[in-house]
Amino acid sequence: MVEIALYQPDIAPNAATILRMCACLGLTCRIIQPAGFVMSEPAFRRAGMDYLDRAALVNDPSWEAFRRDTAGRRSVLLTTKSTLPLWDFAFAPDDILLMGRESSGVPDSVHEEAEARITIPMQPGLRSLNVALACAMATGEALRQLRGPG
């Protein structure tokens, strides 16, 4: 099933909100280190509430370790630097939705290594959505596509 990967997240409540979503939907969330916070921070625990203990969490110590551990799977980067709208992209069951840092996205090298890049079209002049909101939108579209007929 689809997984979520957070590349070096730097805002604890956003990461915890995504982990809470993953717990509720039965999805795995990977955190590619280093994160800009520790998971015991009160803001992280508060945003994740009691759902954090139920989340399937994988800590990848680096980008390289993440790539080794997920070899053969497609990383789908959600980025403002793409022109392909997420609803025009065909998701696959083993895709990993890759989210960049709230402050800076992902480095060019990571951007280039991602097998696919998609975006959420926005109004001109606006920079980006909150990463947890964007992740929820992309996850919802992927799950909608993959649920099958019915």
PDB file of C-alpha atoms in Angstrom:
ATOM      1  CA  MET A   1       0.000   0.000   0.000  1.00  0.00           C
ATOM      2  CA  VAL A   2       1.004   3.617  -0.482  1.00  0.00           C
ATOM      3  CA  GLU A   3       3.394   5.028   2.116  1.00  0.00           C
ATOM      4  CA  ILE A   4       4.207   8.582   3.163  1.00  0.00           C
ATOM      5  CA  ALA A   5       7.816   9.791   3.512  1.00  0.00           C
ATOM      6  CA  LEU A   6       8.746  13.070   5.183  1.00  0.00           C
ATOM      7  CA  TYR A   7      12.121  14.403   4.088  1.00  0.00           C
ATOM      8  CA  GLN A   8      13.836  15.985   7.108  1.00  0.00           C
ATOM      9  CA  PRO A   9      10.655  17.563   8.505  1.00  0.00           C
ATOM     10  CA  ASP A  10      11.241  20.665  10.577  1.00  0.00           C
ATOM     11  CA  ILE A  11       7.846  21.476  12.113  1.00  0.00           C
ATOM     12  CA  ALA A  12       6.841  18.962  14.773  1.00  0.00           C
ATOM     13  CA  PRO A  13       3.048  19.548  14.733  1.00  0.00           C
ATOM     14  CA  ASN A  14       2.909  19.034  10.942  1.00  0.00           C
ATOM     15  CA  ALA A  15       4.794  15.740  11.162  1.00  0.00           C
ATOM     16  CA  ALA A  16       2.599  14.576  14.042  1.00  0.00           C
ATOM     17  CA  THR A  17      -0.549  15.510  12.128  1.00  0.00           C
ATOM     18  CA  ILE A  18       0.641  13.414   9.180  1.00  0.00           C
ATOM     19  CA  LEU A  19       1.457  10.504  11.507  1.00  0.00           C
ATOM     20  CA  ARG A  20      -2.037  10.788  12.994  1.00  0.00           C
ATOM     21  CA  MET A  21      -3.529  10.627   9.486  1.00  0.00           C
ATOM     22  CA  CYS A  22      -1.393   7.570   8.695  1.00  0.00           C
ATOM     23  CA  ALA A  23      -2.536   5.843  11.891  1.00  0.00           C
ATOM     24  CA  CYS A  24      -6.171   6.483  11.034  1.00  0.00           C
ATOM     25  CA  LEU A  25      -5.776   5.259   7.443  1.00  0.00           C
ATOM     26  CA  GLY A  26      -3.523   2.297   8.235  1.00  0.00           C
ATOM     27  CA  LEU A  27      -0.568   3.688   6.275  1.00  0.00           C
ATOM     28  CA  THR A  28       3.133   3.648   7.078  1.00  0.00           C
ATOM     29  CA  CYS A  29       4.959   6.937   7.517  1.00  0.00           C
ATOM     30  CA  ARG A  30       8.705   7.181   7.044  1.00  0.00           C
ATOM     31  CA  ILE A  31      10.720  10.045   8.518  1.00  0.00           C
ATOM     32  CA  ILE A  32      13.972  10.647   6.672  1.00  0.00           C
ATOM     33  CA  GLN A  33      16.416  12.045   9.217  1.00  0.00           C
ATOM     34  CA  PRO A  34      17.609  14.383  10.430  1.00  0.00           C
ATOM     35  CA  ALA A  35      14.348  15.933  11.566  1.00  0.00           C
ATOM     36  CA  GLY A  36      14.352  19.454  12.969  1.00  0.00           C
ATOM     37  CA  PHE A  37      12.765  18.306  16.226  1.00  0.00           C
ATOM     38  CA  VAL A  38      12.737  15.396  18.628  1.00  0.00           C
ATOM     39  CA  MET A  39       9.662  13.229  18.775  1.00  0.00           C
ATOM     40  CA  SER A  40       9.305  13.725  22.512  1.00  0.00           C
ATOM     41  CA  GLU A  41       8.684  17.487  22.065  1.00  0.00           C
ATOM     42  CA  PRO A  42       5.386  18.565  23.635  1.00  0.00           C
ATOM     43  CA  ALA A  43       4.194  20.162  20.370  1.00  0.00           C
ATOM     44  CA  PHE A  44       4.759  16.884  18.538  1.00  0.00           C
ATOM     45  CA  ARG A  45       2.971  14.796  21.172  1.00  0.00           C
ATOM     46  CA  ARG A  46       0.096  17.307  21.425  1.00  0.00           C
ATOM     47  CA  ALA A  47      -0.569  17.346  17.669  1.00  0.00           C
ATOM     48  CA  GLY A  48      -0.372  13.563  17.378  1.00  0.00           C
ATOM     49  CA  MET A  49      -2.378  12.942  20.540  1.00  0.00           C
ATOM     50  CA  ASP A  50      -2.756   9.267  21.417  1.00  0.00           C
ATOM     51  CA  TYR A  51      -2.628   8.295  17.733  1.00  0.00           C
ATOM     52  CA  LEU A  52       1.181   8.353  17.636  1.00  0.00           C
ATOM     53  CA  ASP A  53       1.393   5.057  19.476  1.00  0.00           C
ATOM     54  CA  ARG A  54      -0.762   3.476  16.773  1.00  0.00           C
ATOM     55  CA  ALA A  55       1.141   4.883  13.804  1.00  0.00           C
ATOM     56  CA  ALA A  56       3.373   2.630  11.713  1.00  0.00           C
ATOM     57  CA  LEU A  57       6.559   4.701  11.748  1.00  0.00           C
ATOM     58  CA  VAL A  58       9.876   3.960  10.063  1.00  0.00           C
ATOM     59  CA  ASN A  59      12.857   6.177  10.851  1.00  0.00           C
ATOM     60  CA  ASP A  60      15.317   6.274   7.969  1.00  0.00           C
ATOM     61  CA  PRO A  61      18.683   7.600   9.188  1.00  0.00           C
ATOM     62  CA  SER A  62      19.427   9.324   5.852  1.00  0.00           C
ATOM     63  CA  TRP A  63      18.243   9.836   2.282  1.00  0.00           C
ATOM     64  CA  GLU A  64      20.658   7.141   1.152  1.00  0.00           C
ATOM     65  CA  ALA A  65      19.265   4.651   3.684  1.00  0.00           C
ATOM     66  CA  PHE A  66      15.719   5.494   2.587  1.00  0.00           C
ATOM     67  CA  ARG A  67      16.643   4.847  -1.060  1.00  0.00           C
ATOM     68  CA  ARG A  68      18.278   1.524  -0.204  1.00  0.00           C
ATOM     69  CA  ASP A  69      15.326   0.431   1.922  1.00  0.00           C
ATOM     70  CA  THR A  70      12.749   1.384  -0.719  1.00  0.00           C
ATOM     71  CA  ALA A  71      14.640   0.243  -3.832  1.00  0.00           C
ATOM     72  CA  GLY A  72      12.267  -0.782  -6.592  1.00  0.00           C
ATOM     73  CA  ARG A  73       9.484   1.497  -5.370  1.00  0.00           C
ATOM     74  CA  ARG A  74       8.544   4.797  -6.962  1.00  0.00           C
ATOM     75  CA  SER A  75       9.074   7.985  -4.947  1.00  0.00           C
ATOM     76  CA  VAL A  76       6.433  10.543  -5.920  1.00  0.00           C
ATOM     77  CA  LEU A  77       7.564  14.001  -4.828  1.00  0.00           C
ATOM     78  CA  LEU A  78       4.911  16.591  -4.085  1.00  0.00           C
ATOM     79  CA  THR A  79       6.523  19.868  -5.175  1.00  0.00           C
ATOM     80  CA  THR A  80       5.704  23.370  -6.333  1.00  0.00           C
ATOM     81  CA  LYS A  81       8.369  22.880  -9.039  1.00  0.00           C
ATOM     82  CA  SER A  82       6.217  20.455 -11.051  1.00  0.00           C
ATOM     83  CA  THR A  83       3.567  21.194 -13.664  1.00  0.00           C
ATOM     84  CA  LEU A  84       1.807  17.799 -13.401  1.00  0.00           C
ATOM     85  CA  PRO A  85      -1.351  18.155 -11.282  1.00  0.00           C
ATOM     86  CA  LEU A  86      -1.756  15.361  -8.746  1.00  0.00           C
ATOM     87  CA  TRP A  87      -5.165  14.406 -10.149  1.00  0.00           C
ATOM     88  CA  ASP A  88      -3.626  13.806 -13.599  1.00  0.00           C
ATOM     89  CA  PHE A  89      -1.064  11.382 -12.160  1.00  0.00           C
ATOM     90  CA  ALA A  90      -1.708   7.615 -12.083  1.00  0.00           C
ATOM     91  CA  PHE A  91      -0.760   6.342  -8.632  1.00  0.00           C
ATOM     92  CA  ALA A  92       0.408   2.763  -8.063  1.00  0.00           C
ATOM     93  CA  PRO A  93      -0.142   0.700  -4.898  1.00  0.00           C
ATOM     94  CA  ASP A  94       3.530   0.663  -3.916  1.00  0.00           C
ATOM     95  CA  ASP A  95       4.161   4.398  -4.446  1.00  0.00           C
ATOM     96  CA  ILE A  96       5.787   6.455  -1.710  1.00  0.00           C
ATOM     97  CA  LEU A  97       4.437  10.002  -1.440  1.00  0.00           C
ATOM     98  CA  LEU A  98       7.484  12.121  -0.638  1.00  0.00           C
ATOM     99  CA  MET A  99       6.986  15.410   1.184  1.00  0.00           C
ATOM    100  CA  GLY A 100       9.761  18.009   1.489  1.00  0.00           C
ATOM    101  CA  ARG A 101      10.751  20.196   4.415  1.00  0.00           C
ATOM    102  CA  GLU A 102       8.305  22.938   5.259  1.00  0.00           C
ATOM    103  CA  SER A 103      11.089  25.529   5.181  1.00  0.00           C
ATOM    104  CA  SER A 104      12.934  24.537   2.016  1.00  0.00           C
ATOM    105  CA  GLY A 105      11.413  21.532   0.235  1.00  0.00           C
ATOM    106  CA  VAL A 106      14.046  19.041  -0.898  1.00  0.00           C
ATOM    107  CA  PRO A 107      17.538  19.626  -2.323  1.00  0.00           C
ATOM    108  CA  ASP A 108      17.943  19.511  -6.096  1.00  0.00           C
ATOM    109  CA  SER A 109      19.647  16.108  -5.847  1.00  0.00           C
ATOM    110  CA  VAL A 110      16.598  14.596  -4.120  1.00  0.00           C
ATOM    111  CA  HIS A 111      14.265  16.342  -6.566  1.00  0.00           C
ATOM    112  CA  GLU A 112      16.158  14.761  -9.459  1.00  0.00           C
ATOM    113  CA  GLU A 113      16.196  11.279  -7.874  1.00  0.00           C
ATOM    114  CA  ALA A 114      12.435  11.155  -7.348  1.00  0.00           C
ATOM    115  CA  GLU A 115      10.851   8.947  -9.996  1.00  0.00           C
ATOM    116  CA  ALA A 116       7.864  11.293 -10.343  1.00  0.00           C
ATOM    117  CA  ARG A 117       7.009  14.879  -9.403  1.00  0.00           C
ATOM    118  CA  ILE A 118       3.484  16.216  -8.946  1.00  0.00           C
ATOM    119  CA  THR A 119       1.917  19.441  -7.735  1.00  0.00           C
ATOM    120  CA  ILE A 120      -1.297  20.849  -6.352  1.00  0.00           C
ATOM    121  CA  PRO A 121      -2.197  23.741  -8.666  1.00  0.00           C
ATOM    122  CA  MET A 122      -2.709  26.996  -6.795  1.00  0.00           C
ATOM    123  CA  GLN A 123      -3.644  30.558  -7.551  1.00  0.00           C
ATOM    124  CA  PRO A 124      -0.884  32.686  -9.111  1.00  0.00           C
ATOM    125  CA  GLY A 125       1.356  34.461  -6.618  1.00  0.00           C
ATOM    126  CA  LEU A 126       0.818  31.982  -3.783  1.00  0.00           C
ATOM    127  CA  ARG A 127       3.786  29.860  -2.686  1.00  0.00           C
ATOM    128  CA  SER A 128       2.548  26.696  -1.038  1.00  0.00           C
ATOM    129  CA  LEU A 129       0.069  24.890   1.159  1.00  0.00           C
ATOM    130  CA  ASN A 130       0.778  23.598   4.651  1.00  0.00           C
ATOM    131  CA  VAL A 131       2.673  20.301   4.242  1.00  0.00           C
ATOM    132  CA  ALA A 132       0.151  18.315   6.323  1.00  0.00           C
ATOM    133  CA  LEU A 133      -2.743  19.643   4.245  1.00  0.00           C
ATOM    134  CA  ALA A 134      -0.913  18.962   0.969  1.00  0.00           C
ATOM    135  CA  CYS A 135      -0.019  15.462   2.175  1.00  0.00           C
ATOM    136  CA  ALA A 136      -3.651  14.768   3.061  1.00  0.00           C
ATOM    137  CA  MET A 137      -4.823  15.937  -0.354  1.00  0.00           C
ATOM    138  CA  ALA A 138      -2.280  13.788  -2.209  1.00  0.00           C
ATOM    139  CA  THR A 139      -2.953  10.777   0.015  1.00  0.00           C
ATOM    140  CA  GLY A 140      -6.687  11.132  -0.524  1.00  0.00           C
ATOM    141  CA  GLU A 141      -6.257  11.256  -4.305  1.00  0.00           C
ATOM    142  CA  ALA A 142      -3.922   8.244  -4.297  1.00  0.00           C
ATOM    143  CA  LEU A 143      -6.311   6.203  -2.161  1.00  0.00           C
ATOM    144  CA  ARG A 144      -9.299   7.271  -4.293  1.00  0.00           C
ATOM    145  CA  GLN A 145      -7.540   6.058  -7.424  1.00  0.00           C
ATOM    146  CA  LEU A 146      -6.386   2.798  -5.847  1.00  0.00           C
ATOM    147  CA  ARG A 147      -9.613   1.766  -4.126  1.00  0.00           C
ATOM    148  CA  GLY A 148     -10.921   0.162  -7.294  1.00  0.00           C
ATOM    149  CA  PRO A 149     -14.427   0.337  -8.732  1.00  0.00           C
ATOM    150  CA  GLY A 150     -17.348   0.636  -6.445  1.00  0.00           C
TER     151      GLY A 150
END
